[in-house]
Amino acid sequence: MNRRSVLALSLLAPAMCLGQEASDSRIAHVVVYPRSAEVTRLREVQVDVGLNRIVFGSLVANLDPASLRASSDEGVDVVGIETQTRYLTEPRSKALADVEGKLREAARRVKEIDWEMQRVEEERAFYGTIRAASLKAIQGATDGKGLSVEDWEKTLRFVASGMEAADRKRLEIDERRREATEALTALQGEQGRLASERPMEMKEVTVTVRSARAGRVAVRIHYVVPDAGWSPNYDVHLYSAESRVRFTCYGLVTQATGEPWDGVELTLARARSEHRIDAPETRAVVVGFGGGELQQLAQDIRALNDSRDAKLWVESRFQDVQGSGNFYLCVQELANQEDSFLADNGISRVDLVRAIEKLQDRFSGVRYQVEKPETIQSDRSAHKVVVFSELLPARLSYVALPSAGALVIRKAEVDNSTPFPLLAGSSSVFVDGSFVGNSQVPNASNNESISLFFGPDDGLKVTRELVQRETKGPERFRQSQLVTWEYRIQVENFHAAGVVVEVEDQIPISQTDDLQVKFLGSSVEGVQPDAKGVLRWRLAVEPRAPIVVTFRYQIEHPLAQALFFK
C-alpha cells in the first residue's frame, strides 16, 4: 500500500461508534405533559478528535421525528442526526417457532387420544363378541347340551361389567379429545397470526458529532412520544386544633409509550408540546344580536366550568382557533353586562369569572420537578409521585345551607404561600387523621387565597322551618294573589368555644313580568338577596346559646296560574 493510500485511510478513520447496542443508552429524563412526554435518552461513549457517529437503536416506533434533537457536552458539536426504521424479525421468528413446537405436541396428543379410543372400541367389540356367542350358547342349552345356569350368569355378568367399563372410558376419552382439539385449534390460529404479522417496527437514530478532544462524553437525544400523561391529585389534611392545612400534591402519571422509564428524573409540565406555534389566518368576526345563541352560550360556559381540562374541552367543542376566539369574545362581552341581564339568561357573574380564567389558562407555564428518581412501567397503570408537601395556616369557619339539610360544613380559607402554584385537581380530604371524602382543589397562584371544605361538623346544628304561609286576594283593585312565606332558621353550637357560621338561604327569583317576587326583610338588618336570590348571614354562635334568624318574602301571581319552583 502506497503512502497516499495510507493517508486517505487515516483521514477517513474517525472514531465510529457503529453497531453498539441500544442497551448502552438509557432514559435519563422525562418531561410529562397532559397528553404526551418528551424523553431524553443518554449514552456515554468514547470519542476521538473529529467526527464520531453514535447509534441509538431499538427506539419506540411512535416517537415524533419532527421533535427529535440531539445535544452533548461542551466542546462536542452535533453536526448531524438521522432516523431509520428497522424491522425486528428475530423475536417474531422465535415466537413462531415456539408456537409451531407446541402445535406439533398438541397434534401428537390428539393422535394418541385417537389411538386410545381405538383400543377401547376394540375392547368393547370383544365384549360384544362374547355376548353374541353367549346368546347362541343359551339357545343350545335348551336342548340340554350347554353349560349350567350358574355358569351362564357368571358369563353375562362379566360381559356387562366389561361393557360398562368400556363406556366410561369412551366418555372420559371424548372429553379429553375435545379439550385437546380446542387447544390445537387455538395454536393453529396463533400460528396463522404470527405467520401473517408484520415484523416489529423500531426506530434507530444516528447522531454525528465533532469533538475537539478525545475522551468519554455524554450524548443525548430528545424526542416526544404520545400515550403518556399526568394529572394533579392531592391529599388535604385539616388539623382543626392547630388551624392548619397540609397540602400533599401528587402527580398521577400514566404511560404506554412502549419503553419503561427506570429510575428517571421526572418533570411534570402543564404546557403542552402540542401547542400550535404558527399564526392562524385572521377571518371576519360577524357581530349580531344575541337571541337563541345566548342559551347555547350559557350551556357552553357551564360545560367549560365543569370540565377538568379546559383546553381539551375547547379543542373538542370548536373546530378551529377562530371559533374558540369568538367564544372568548362573547364571554368577555357578557362580563360587561348587568347582573340582572345575566340572571335573566341563567348566567352568574361567578360562572363568567371562572370561564374567563379557564380560557386565559394562566397556569400553562407551570412545571413541577420531582425530587427523587422514579420508575414508571409502560402499562397504563397510574403511578403516584410526590410533587410537594406543605403545611399552611388556615382561617377556619363554618358554612350552613339550611334549605339543603341540617348539616354545617367546615370551611378553611388558605393563602397559597408555597413556592408552587396549585393546579386544579381531585383531592382526598382528611380531618384530624380521619378520611371524610373526596373533593376538588382549585387553581391558585402563589399567595392567592382559596376556600376548601372539609365535610360536616357534628358539633354544630342548623334547622329551618316554615313559620307561616299566608295567602291574600284577589281584592277590589287587584285581580292577583299574594302569597307570603316566613322562615325561621336556628343555629346551635355544642362545642366548648364560640364559632362563626356563615348561613346561606335564598328566595326564589322570577323570569317573567307576570310573577313578582318581593323580599320583605330579615330579623338581621342589612341582609339583601343578590341576583340569584341568595341571602347570607355571618353569625357568631356561642356554646349552648342558639341563634335564631327569620326572613320573609312575597310572591304576587295571577289567579289562574299555579306556582312551580325549579
Coordinates of C-alpha atoms in Angstrom, one line a residue:
M1 CA 0.0 0.0 0.0
N2 CA 1.5 3.4 -1.0
R3 CA 1.8 6.4 1.2
R4 CA -1.1 8.2 -0.4
S5 CA -3.5 5.3 0.3
V6 CA -2.4 5.2 4.0
L7 CA -3.0 9.0 4.3
A8 CA -6.5 8.7 2.8
L9 CA -7.4 5.9 5.2
S10 CA -6.2 7.9 8.1
L11 CA -8.4 10.8 7.1
L12 CA -11.5 8.5 6.8
A13 CA -11.0 6.8 10.1
P14 CA -12.5 8.9 12.9
A15 CA -14.0 7.1 15.9
M16 CA -17.1 5.3 14.7
C17 CA -19.5 4.1 17.4
L18 CA -21.2 1.7 14.9
G19 CA -23.1 -1.4 15.9
Q20 CA -23.3 -0.6 19.6
E21 CA -26.4 -2.0 21.2
A22 CA -29.4 0.1 22.5
S23 CA -28.7 -1.3 25.9
D24 CA -25.8 1.1 26.1
S25 CA -28.3 4.0 26.2
R26 CA -30.7 4.8 29.0
I27 CA -33.6 7.2 29.6
A28 CA -32.3 9.9 31.9
H29 CA -35.0 12.5 32.0
V30 CA -38.7 12.6 31.0
V31 CA -40.9 15.8 30.9
V32 CA -44.5 14.6 31.1
Y33 CA -47.3 16.8 29.6
P34 CA -51.0 16.2 30.0
R35 CA -51.1 14.0 26.8
S36 CA -47.5 13.3 25.7
A37 CA -44.0 13.2 27.0
E38 CA -40.5 14.4 26.0
V39 CA -37.9 11.7 26.6
T40 CA -34.2 12.4 27.0
R41 CA -32.1 9.3 26.3
L42 CA -28.4 9.3 27.2
R43 CA -25.3 7.4 26.0
E44 CA -21.8 7.8 27.4
V45 CA -19.3 7.0 24.7
Q46 CA -15.6 7.2 23.9
V47 CA -14.9 9.7 21.1
D48 CA -11.8 10.7 19.2
V49 CA -10.9 14.1 17.9
G50 CA -13.0 14.8 14.8
L51 CA -16.2 13.2 13.5
N52 CA -17.9 10.4 15.5
R53 CA -21.1 8.5 14.8
I54 CA -23.2 7.4 17.8
V55 CA -26.1 5.0 17.2
F56 CA -29.2 4.8 19.4
G57 CA -31.0 1.6 18.4
S58 CA -34.3 -0.1 19.4
L59 CA -36.2 3.1 20.0
V60 CA -40.0 3.1 20.0
A61 CA -41.7 3.4 16.6
N62 CA -44.2 6.1 17.6
L63 CA -41.6 8.8 18.5
D64 CA -42.2 12.0 16.7
P65 CA -39.4 12.5 14.2
A66 CA -40.1 16.2 13.9
S67 CA -39.4 16.6 17.7
L68 CA -36.0 14.8 17.5
R69 CA -32.9 16.7 18.5
A70 CA -29.5 15.9 20.0
S71 CA -27.1 17.5 22.4
S72 CA -23.8 16.8 24.0
D73 CA -21.1 18.1 26.4
E74 CA -19.1 21.3 26.0
G75 CA -16.6 21.0 23.2
V76 CA -18.7 18.5 21.3
D77 CA -20.9 19.8 18.5
V78 CA -23.8 17.9 16.9
V79 CA -23.4 18.1 13.2
G80 CA -26.0 15.6 12.0
I81 CA -28.9 13.4 13.1
E82 CA -30.7 10.8 11.0
T83 CA -33.5 8.4 11.7
Q84 CA -34.1 5.0 10.2
T85 CA -36.8 2.4 10.6
R86 CA -35.7 -1.2 11.5
Y87 CA -37.8 -4.3 11.4
L88 CA -37.0 -6.9 14.1
T89 CA -37.8 -10.3 12.7
E90 CA -36.0 -12.4 15.3
P91 CA -38.4 -12.0 18.2
R92 CA -41.3 -12.8 15.8
S93 CA -39.5 -15.8 14.4
K94 CA -38.7 -17.2 17.8
A95 CA -42.4 -16.8 18.9
L96 CA -43.5 -18.6 15.7
A97 CA -41.0 -21.4 16.3
D98 CA -42.3 -21.8 19.9
V99 CA -45.9 -22.0 18.7
E100 CA -45.0 -24.5 16.0
G101 CA -43.3 -26.7 18.6
K102 CA -46.4 -26.5 20.8
L103 CA -48.6 -27.2 17.7
R104 CA -46.7 -30.4 17.0
E105 CA -47.0 -31.5 20.6
A106 CA -50.8 -30.8 20.5
A107 CA -51.3 -32.7 17.3
R108 CA -49.4 -35.7 18.7
R109 CA -51.5 -35.6 21.8
V110 CA -54.7 -35.7 19.7
K111 CA -53.4 -38.6 17.7
E112 CA -52.5 -40.5 21.0
I113 CA -56.1 -39.9 22.2
D114 CA -57.5 -41.3 18.9
W115 CA -55.3 -44.4 19.3
E116 CA -56.5 -44.8 22.9
M117 CA -60.1 -44.5 21.7
Q118 CA -59.5 -47.1 19.0
R119 CA -58.2 -49.6 21.7
V120 CA -61.3 -49.0 23.8
E121 CA -63.6 -49.6 20.8
E122 CA -61.7 -52.9 20.1
E123 CA -62.2 -53.9 23.7
R124 CA -65.9 -53.1 23.6
A125 CA -66.2 -55.1 20.3
F126 CA -64.5 -58.0 22.1
Y127 CA -67.2 -58.0 24.8
G128 CA -69.8 -57.7 22.2
T129 CA -68.4 -60.9 20.5
I130 CA -68.6 -62.7 23.9
R131 CA -72.2 -61.6 24.3
A132 CA -73.2 -62.8 20.8
A133 CA -71.5 -66.2 21.5
S134 CA -73.3 -66.4 24.8
L135 CA -76.7 -66.0 23.2
K136 CA -76.0 -68.9 20.8
A137 CA -74.8 -71.0 23.7
I138 CA -78.1 -70.3 25.6
Q139 CA -80.1 -71.5 22.6
G140 CA -78.1 -74.7 22.7
A141 CA -78.7 -75.1 26.4
T142 CA -82.5 -75.6 25.7
D143 CA -81.5 -78.9 24.1
G144 CA -79.6 -79.9 27.2
K145 CA -76.2 -79.6 25.5
G146 CA -75.0 -76.2 27.1
L147 CA -73.4 -75.1 30.4
S148 CA -75.2 -74.8 33.7
V149 CA -77.3 -71.8 34.6
E150 CA -74.8 -70.6 37.1
D151 CA -72.0 -70.6 34.5
W152 CA -74.2 -68.6 32.1
E153 CA -75.0 -66.0 34.8
K154 CA -71.3 -65.5 35.6
T155 CA -70.5 -65.1 31.9
L156 CA -73.3 -62.5 31.4
R157 CA -72.1 -60.5 34.5
F158 CA -68.6 -60.5 33.1
V159 CA -69.7 -59.2 29.8
A160 CA -72.0 -56.5 31.3
S161 CA -69.2 -55.3 33.6
G162 CA -66.7 -55.1 30.7
M163 CA -69.1 -53.2 28.5
E164 CA -69.9 -50.6 31.3
A165 CA -66.1 -50.0 31.9
A166 CA -65.5 -49.5 28.2
D167 CA -68.4 -47.0 28.0
R168 CA -67.0 -45.0 30.9
K169 CA -63.6 -44.9 29.2
R170 CA -65.2 -43.7 26.0
L171 CA -66.9 -40.7 27.8
E172 CA -63.6 -39.8 29.6
I173 CA -61.6 -40.0 26.3
D174 CA -64.2 -38.0 24.4
E175 CA -63.8 -35.1 27.0
R176 CA -60.0 -35.2 26.8
R177 CA -60.1 -35.2 23.0
R178 CA -62.5 -32.2 23.0
E179 CA -60.0 -30.2 25.2
A180 CA -57.0 -31.3 23.1
T181 CA -58.8 -30.3 19.9
E182 CA -59.6 -26.9 21.2
A183 CA -56.0 -26.3 22.3
L184 CA -54.9 -27.5 18.8
T185 CA -57.3 -25.1 17.1
A186 CA -56.1 -22.2 19.3
L187 CA -52.5 -22.9 18.4
Q188 CA -53.3 -23.1 14.7
G189 CA -54.9 -19.6 15.0
E190 CA -51.9 -18.2 16.8
Q191 CA -49.6 -19.8 14.2
G192 CA -51.6 -18.1 11.4
R193 CA -51.5 -14.7 13.2
L194 CA -47.7 -14.8 13.7
A195 CA -47.1 -16.0 10.2
S196 CA -49.0 -13.1 8.7
E197 CA -47.8 -10.5 11.2
R198 CA -45.5 -7.7 10.1
P199 CA -42.1 -7.6 11.7
M200 CA -41.8 -5.4 14.8
E201 CA -41.0 -1.8 13.8
M202 CA -38.4 0.1 15.8
K203 CA -36.5 3.4 15.2
E204 CA -32.8 3.8 15.0
V205 CA -31.2 7.2 15.4
T206 CA -27.6 8.0 14.4
V207 CA -26.0 11.2 15.8
T208 CA -22.9 12.6 14.2
V209 CA -20.8 14.8 16.5
R210 CA -17.5 16.7 16.0
S211 CA -15.3 16.6 19.1
A212 CA -12.4 18.9 19.9
R213 CA -10.9 16.4 22.3
A214 CA -10.7 12.7 22.8
G215 CA -12.3 11.1 25.8
R216 CA -15.6 10.0 27.2
V217 CA -18.6 12.2 26.6
A218 CA -22.3 12.1 27.1
V219 CA -24.5 12.3 24.0
R220 CA -28.3 12.8 24.4
I221 CA -31.2 12.6 22.1
H222 CA -34.6 14.2 22.9
Y223 CA -37.9 13.2 21.3
V224 CA -41.7 13.4 22.0
V225 CA -43.9 10.3 22.3
P226 CA -47.7 10.0 22.7
D227 CA -49.6 7.7 25.1
A228 CA -48.3 9.4 28.2
G229 CA -49.9 12.0 30.6
W230 CA -50.4 13.2 34.1
S231 CA -52.9 15.0 36.3
P232 CA -52.6 16.6 39.7
N233 CA -54.0 14.9 42.8
Y234 CA -54.0 16.0 46.4
D235 CA -54.2 14.8 50.0
V236 CA -55.6 17.7 52.0
H237 CA -55.4 17.3 55.8
L238 CA -57.1 19.7 58.2
Y239 CA -55.6 19.9 61.7
S240 CA -58.5 21.6 63.4
A241 CA -56.8 22.2 66.8
E242 CA -53.9 24.0 65.1
S243 CA -55.9 25.7 62.4
R244 CA -53.5 24.3 59.8
V245 CA -53.9 22.5 56.5
R246 CA -51.4 20.2 54.9
F247 CA -51.3 20.0 51.1
T248 CA -49.6 16.9 49.7
C249 CA -49.5 17.2 45.9
Y250 CA -49.1 14.1 43.7
G251 CA -48.8 13.6 40.0
L252 CA -50.8 10.7 38.7
V253 CA -48.6 9.6 35.8
T254 CA -49.6 7.0 33.2
Q255 CA -47.7 5.9 30.2
A256 CA -47.9 3.3 27.4
T257 CA -45.1 4.6 25.2
G258 CA -43.6 1.2 24.7
E259 CA -40.5 1.7 26.8
P260 CA -40.2 1.6 30.6
W261 CA -38.9 4.7 32.5
D262 CA -36.5 3.2 35.0
G263 CA -35.1 5.5 37.7
V264 CA -35.6 8.6 35.6
E265 CA -35.5 12.3 36.5
L266 CA -39.1 13.4 36.1
T267 CA -40.6 16.8 35.4
L268 CA -44.4 17.3 35.3
A269 CA -45.4 20.2 32.9
R270 CA -48.7 21.9 32.4
A271 CA -47.9 23.4 29.0
R272 CA -48.5 21.0 26.1
S273 CA -45.9 20.2 23.5
E274 CA -48.8 20.1 21.0
H275 CA -49.4 23.8 21.1
R276 CA -49.7 25.5 17.7
I277 CA -46.7 27.7 17.0
D278 CA -47.7 29.4 13.8
A279 CA -50.1 32.4 13.5
P280 CA -53.6 31.3 12.3
E281 CA -55.4 33.0 9.5
T282 CA -57.4 36.0 10.6
R283 CA -61.0 35.8 9.4
A284 CA -64.0 38.1 9.7
V285 CA -65.8 38.3 13.0
V286 CA -69.6 38.8 12.5
V287 CA -71.4 40.7 15.2
G288 CA -75.2 40.5 15.7
F289 CA -77.9 40.4 18.3
G290 CA -77.9 37.5 20.8
G291 CA -81.1 35.5 20.6
G292 CA -81.2 31.8 20.9
E293 CA -77.4 31.9 20.9
L294 CA -77.4 33.1 24.4
Q295 CA -78.9 29.9 25.7
Q296 CA -76.2 27.9 23.9
L297 CA -73.6 30.3 25.2
A298 CA -74.8 29.7 28.8
Q299 CA -74.6 26.0 28.3
D300 CA -71.1 26.2 26.9
I301 CA -70.0 28.3 29.9
R302 CA -71.4 25.8 32.3
A303 CA -69.8 22.9 30.4
L304 CA -66.4 24.7 30.3
N305 CA -66.5 25.3 34.1
D306 CA -67.5 21.6 34.7
S307 CA -64.6 20.3 32.6
R308 CA -61.4 19.2 34.3
D309 CA -59.3 20.1 31.2
A310 CA -60.4 23.5 29.7
K311 CA -58.1 23.3 26.7
L312 CA -59.2 19.8 25.8
W313 CA -62.9 20.9 26.1
V314 CA -62.2 23.9 23.8
E315 CA -60.4 21.7 21.3
S316 CA -63.3 19.3 21.2
R317 CA -66.0 22.0 21.2
F318 CA -64.7 24.3 18.4
Q319 CA -63.3 23.3 15.1
D320 CA -60.6 26.0 14.9
V321 CA -58.9 28.9 16.7
Q322 CA -61.4 31.3 15.2
G323 CA -64.3 29.5 16.8
S324 CA -62.7 29.4 20.2
G325 CA -61.7 33.1 19.8
N326 CA -65.3 34.1 19.1
F327 CA -66.4 32.2 22.1
Y328 CA -63.9 34.1 24.2
L329 CA -65.2 37.4 22.8
C330 CA -68.8 36.5 23.7
V331 CA -67.8 35.6 27.3
Q332 CA -65.9 38.9 27.7
E333 CA -68.9 40.8 26.3
L334 CA -71.2 39.1 28.7
A335 CA -68.9 40.1 31.6
N336 CA -69.7 43.7 30.8
Q337 CA -73.5 43.2 31.2
E338 CA -75.6 43.9 34.3
D339 CA -76.2 41.2 36.8
S340 CA -79.9 41.4 36.2
F341 CA -79.3 40.6 32.4
L342 CA -77.1 37.7 33.3
A343 CA -79.7 36.3 35.8
D344 CA -82.4 36.6 33.2
N345 CA -80.4 34.4 30.9
G346 CA -79.3 31.9 33.5
I347 CA -75.7 33.1 33.8
S348 CA -74.0 34.1 37.0
R349 CA -71.1 36.5 37.5
V350 CA -69.1 33.8 39.3
D351 CA -69.5 31.5 36.3
L352 CA -68.2 34.1 33.9
V353 CA -65.2 34.9 36.0
R354 CA -64.3 31.2 36.2
A355 CA -64.8 30.7 32.4
I356 CA -62.5 33.7 31.6
E357 CA -59.9 32.4 34.0
K358 CA -60.0 28.9 32.4
L359 CA -59.8 30.4 28.9
Q360 CA -56.8 32.5 29.8
D361 CA -55.0 29.5 31.2
R362 CA -52.7 31.5 33.4
F363 CA -51.1 28.2 34.7
S364 CA -49.9 27.0 31.3
G365 CA -46.3 27.6 32.3
V366 CA -46.3 25.5 35.5
R367 CA -43.6 22.9 35.8
Y368 CA -43.0 20.6 38.8
Q369 CA -39.7 18.9 39.3
V370 CA -40.0 15.6 41.1
E371 CA -37.3 15.3 43.8
K372 CA -36.3 11.7 43.5
P373 CA -35.8 9.3 40.6
E374 CA -39.0 7.4 39.6
T375 CA -39.7 4.1 37.8
I376 CA -42.9 4.0 35.7
Q377 CA -43.7 1.0 33.6
S378 CA -45.3 1.1 30.2
D379 CA -48.6 -0.5 31.2
R380 CA -51.1 2.4 31.5
S381 CA -51.3 2.0 35.3
A382 CA -51.4 5.1 37.4
H383 CA -48.2 5.9 39.2
K384 CA -48.4 8.3 42.1
V385 CA -45.3 10.5 42.5
V386 CA -45.0 13.1 45.3
V387 CA -44.5 16.7 44.0
F388 CA -44.5 18.6 47.3
S389 CA -46.0 18.6 50.8
E390 CA -46.6 21.9 52.7
L391 CA -48.2 22.8 56.0
L392 CA -50.1 26.1 55.7
P393 CA -52.1 28.3 58.3
A394 CA -55.8 28.4 57.7
R395 CA -58.7 30.6 58.7
L396 CA -61.5 28.3 59.9
S397 CA -65.2 28.9 59.7
Y398 CA -68.4 27.1 59.0
V399 CA -71.0 27.2 56.3
A400 CA -74.6 26.2 56.7
L401 CA -77.2 25.7 53.9
P402 CA -80.4 25.0 56.0
S403 CA -82.6 24.7 52.9
A404 CA -80.4 21.7 51.8
G405 CA -80.2 19.9 55.3
A406 CA -79.3 20.2 58.9
L407 CA -75.5 19.9 58.3
V408 CA -72.9 22.6 59.0
I409 CA -69.8 22.3 56.8
R410 CA -66.3 23.1 57.9
K411 CA -64.6 25.7 55.7
A412 CA -60.9 26.8 55.6
E413 CA -59.5 29.8 53.8
V414 CA -55.9 29.2 52.9
D415 CA -53.3 31.5 51.3
N416 CA -51.1 29.6 48.9
S417 CA -47.7 30.5 50.5
T418 CA -46.0 27.5 49.0
P419 CA -43.3 28.2 46.3
F420 CA -45.6 26.3 43.9
P421 CA -48.8 27.3 42.1
L422 CA -51.7 24.9 42.8
L423 CA -53.2 23.3 39.7
A424 CA -56.9 22.3 39.9
G425 CA -57.3 18.6 40.7
S426 CA -59.1 16.0 42.6
S427 CA -58.4 15.5 46.3
S428 CA -58.8 13.1 49.2
V429 CA -59.9 15.1 52.3
F430 CA -58.9 14.3 55.9
V431 CA -59.9 15.9 59.2
D432 CA -57.6 15.2 62.2
G433 CA -56.4 12.0 60.6
S434 CA -59.8 10.6 59.5
F435 CA -60.9 10.4 55.9
V436 CA -64.1 12.3 55.2
G437 CA -64.5 12.2 51.4
N438 CA -63.3 13.4 48.0
S439 CA -63.3 17.0 46.7
Q440 CA -61.5 19.3 44.3
V441 CA -58.6 21.8 44.8
P442 CA -59.0 24.9 42.6
N443 CA -56.2 26.7 40.7
A444 CA -54.2 29.1 42.9
S445 CA -51.2 31.2 42.1
N446 CA -48.6 32.0 44.8
N447 CA -50.1 33.9 47.7
E448 CA -53.6 33.6 46.2
S449 CA -56.4 32.7 48.7
I450 CA -58.6 29.6 48.2
S451 CA -61.6 28.2 50.1
L452 CA -61.7 24.5 51.0
F453 CA -64.4 22.4 52.6
F454 CA -63.9 19.6 55.0
G455 CA -67.4 18.0 55.4
P456 CA -69.9 18.3 58.2
D457 CA -69.1 19.2 61.8
D458 CA -71.1 17.1 64.3
G459 CA -70.8 19.8 67.0
L460 CA -73.0 22.2 65.1
K461 CA -76.6 22.0 64.0
V462 CA -78.9 24.1 61.9
T463 CA -82.6 23.8 61.4
R464 CA -85.1 25.5 59.1
E465 CA -88.8 25.6 59.4
L466 CA -91.7 27.3 57.7
V467 CA -93.3 29.6 60.3
Q468 CA -96.2 31.0 58.1
R469 CA -97.6 30.8 54.6
E470 CA -100.3 33.4 54.1
T471 CA -102.5 33.9 51.0
K472 CA -104.4 37.1 50.2
G473 CA -106.5 38.2 47.2
P474 CA -108.0 38.9 44.9
E475 CA -109.1 42.3 46.0
R476 CA -111.2 45.1 44.5
F477 CA -108.5 46.7 42.5
R478 CA -106.1 43.7 42.2
Q479 CA -107.1 40.5 40.4
S480 CA -104.0 38.7 41.5
Q481 CA -103.0 36.6 44.5
L482 CA -100.4 37.5 47.2
V483 CA -98.6 34.6 48.9
T484 CA -96.2 35.4 51.8
W485 CA -93.7 32.9 53.3
E486 CA -91.9 33.3 56.6
Y487 CA -89.0 31.0 57.5
R488 CA -87.1 30.6 60.8
I489 CA -83.5 29.4 61.0
Q490 CA -81.8 28.3 64.2
V491 CA -78.1 27.6 64.6
E492 CA -76.8 25.6 67.7
N493 CA -73.2 25.2 68.9
F494 CA -72.3 22.2 71.0
H495 CA -68.5 22.9 71.1
A496 CA -66.7 24.3 74.1
A497 CA -65.8 27.6 72.3
G498 CA -67.7 30.0 70.1
V499 CA -67.6 29.7 66.3
V500 CA -68.5 31.8 63.3
V501 CA -71.1 30.3 61.0
E502 CA -71.9 31.6 57.5
V503 CA -75.5 30.8 56.8
E504 CA -76.9 30.8 53.3
D505 CA -80.5 30.6 52.3
Q506 CA -82.5 32.0 49.3
I507 CA -85.7 33.4 48.0
P508 CA -87.0 32.5 44.5
I509 CA -86.3 34.7 41.5
S510 CA -88.8 35.4 38.7
Q511 CA -88.1 35.5 35.0
T512 CA -91.5 36.8 33.9
D513 CA -93.3 40.1 34.5
D514 CA -96.5 38.2 35.4
L515 CA -94.9 36.9 38.6
Q516 CA -93.3 39.4 41.1
V517 CA -91.1 38.4 44.0
K518 CA -90.5 40.8 46.8
F519 CA -88.2 40.4 49.8
L520 CA -89.9 41.6 53.0
G521 CA -86.9 41.7 55.3
S522 CA -84.9 39.7 57.8
S523 CA -84.6 39.8 61.6
V524 CA -80.9 40.7 61.0
E525 CA -80.6 44.2 59.5
G526 CA -78.6 44.9 56.3
V527 CA -79.3 41.5 54.6
Q528 CA -80.5 41.7 51.0
P529 CA -80.7 39.0 48.3
D530 CA -78.3 39.0 45.4
A531 CA -79.1 38.5 41.7
K532 CA -79.6 34.8 42.4
G533 CA -81.9 35.4 45.4
V534 CA -79.2 34.2 47.8
L535 CA -79.3 35.6 51.4
R536 CA -76.2 35.5 53.6
W537 CA -75.7 35.9 57.4
R538 CA -72.4 35.8 59.3
L539 CA -73.3 34.7 62.8
A540 CA -71.1 34.4 65.9
V541 CA -72.6 31.4 67.8
E542 CA -71.6 30.9 71.4
P543 CA -71.7 27.4 73.1
R544 CA -75.3 26.4 74.1
A545 CA -76.7 29.7 73.0
P546 CA -78.8 29.1 69.9
I547 CA -79.2 32.0 67.4
V548 CA -82.4 32.4 65.5
V549 CA -82.9 34.4 62.3
T550 CA -86.0 34.9 60.3
F551 CA -86.8 36.2 56.8
R552 CA -89.9 36.8 54.8
Y553 CA -90.7 37.2 51.1
Q554 CA -93.9 37.6 49.0
I555 CA -94.9 36.4 45.5
E556 CA -97.7 38.1 43.5
H557 CA -99.1 36.0 40.7
P558 CA -102.3 35.7 38.5
L559 CA -105.1 33.7 40.0
A560 CA -105.3 31.2 37.1
Q561 CA -101.6 30.2 37.5
A562 CA -100.2 27.7 39.9
L563 CA -96.7 28.3 41.3
F564 CA -93.9 26.0 40.2
F565 CA -90.4 26.0 41.7
K566 CA -87.4 24.7 39.8

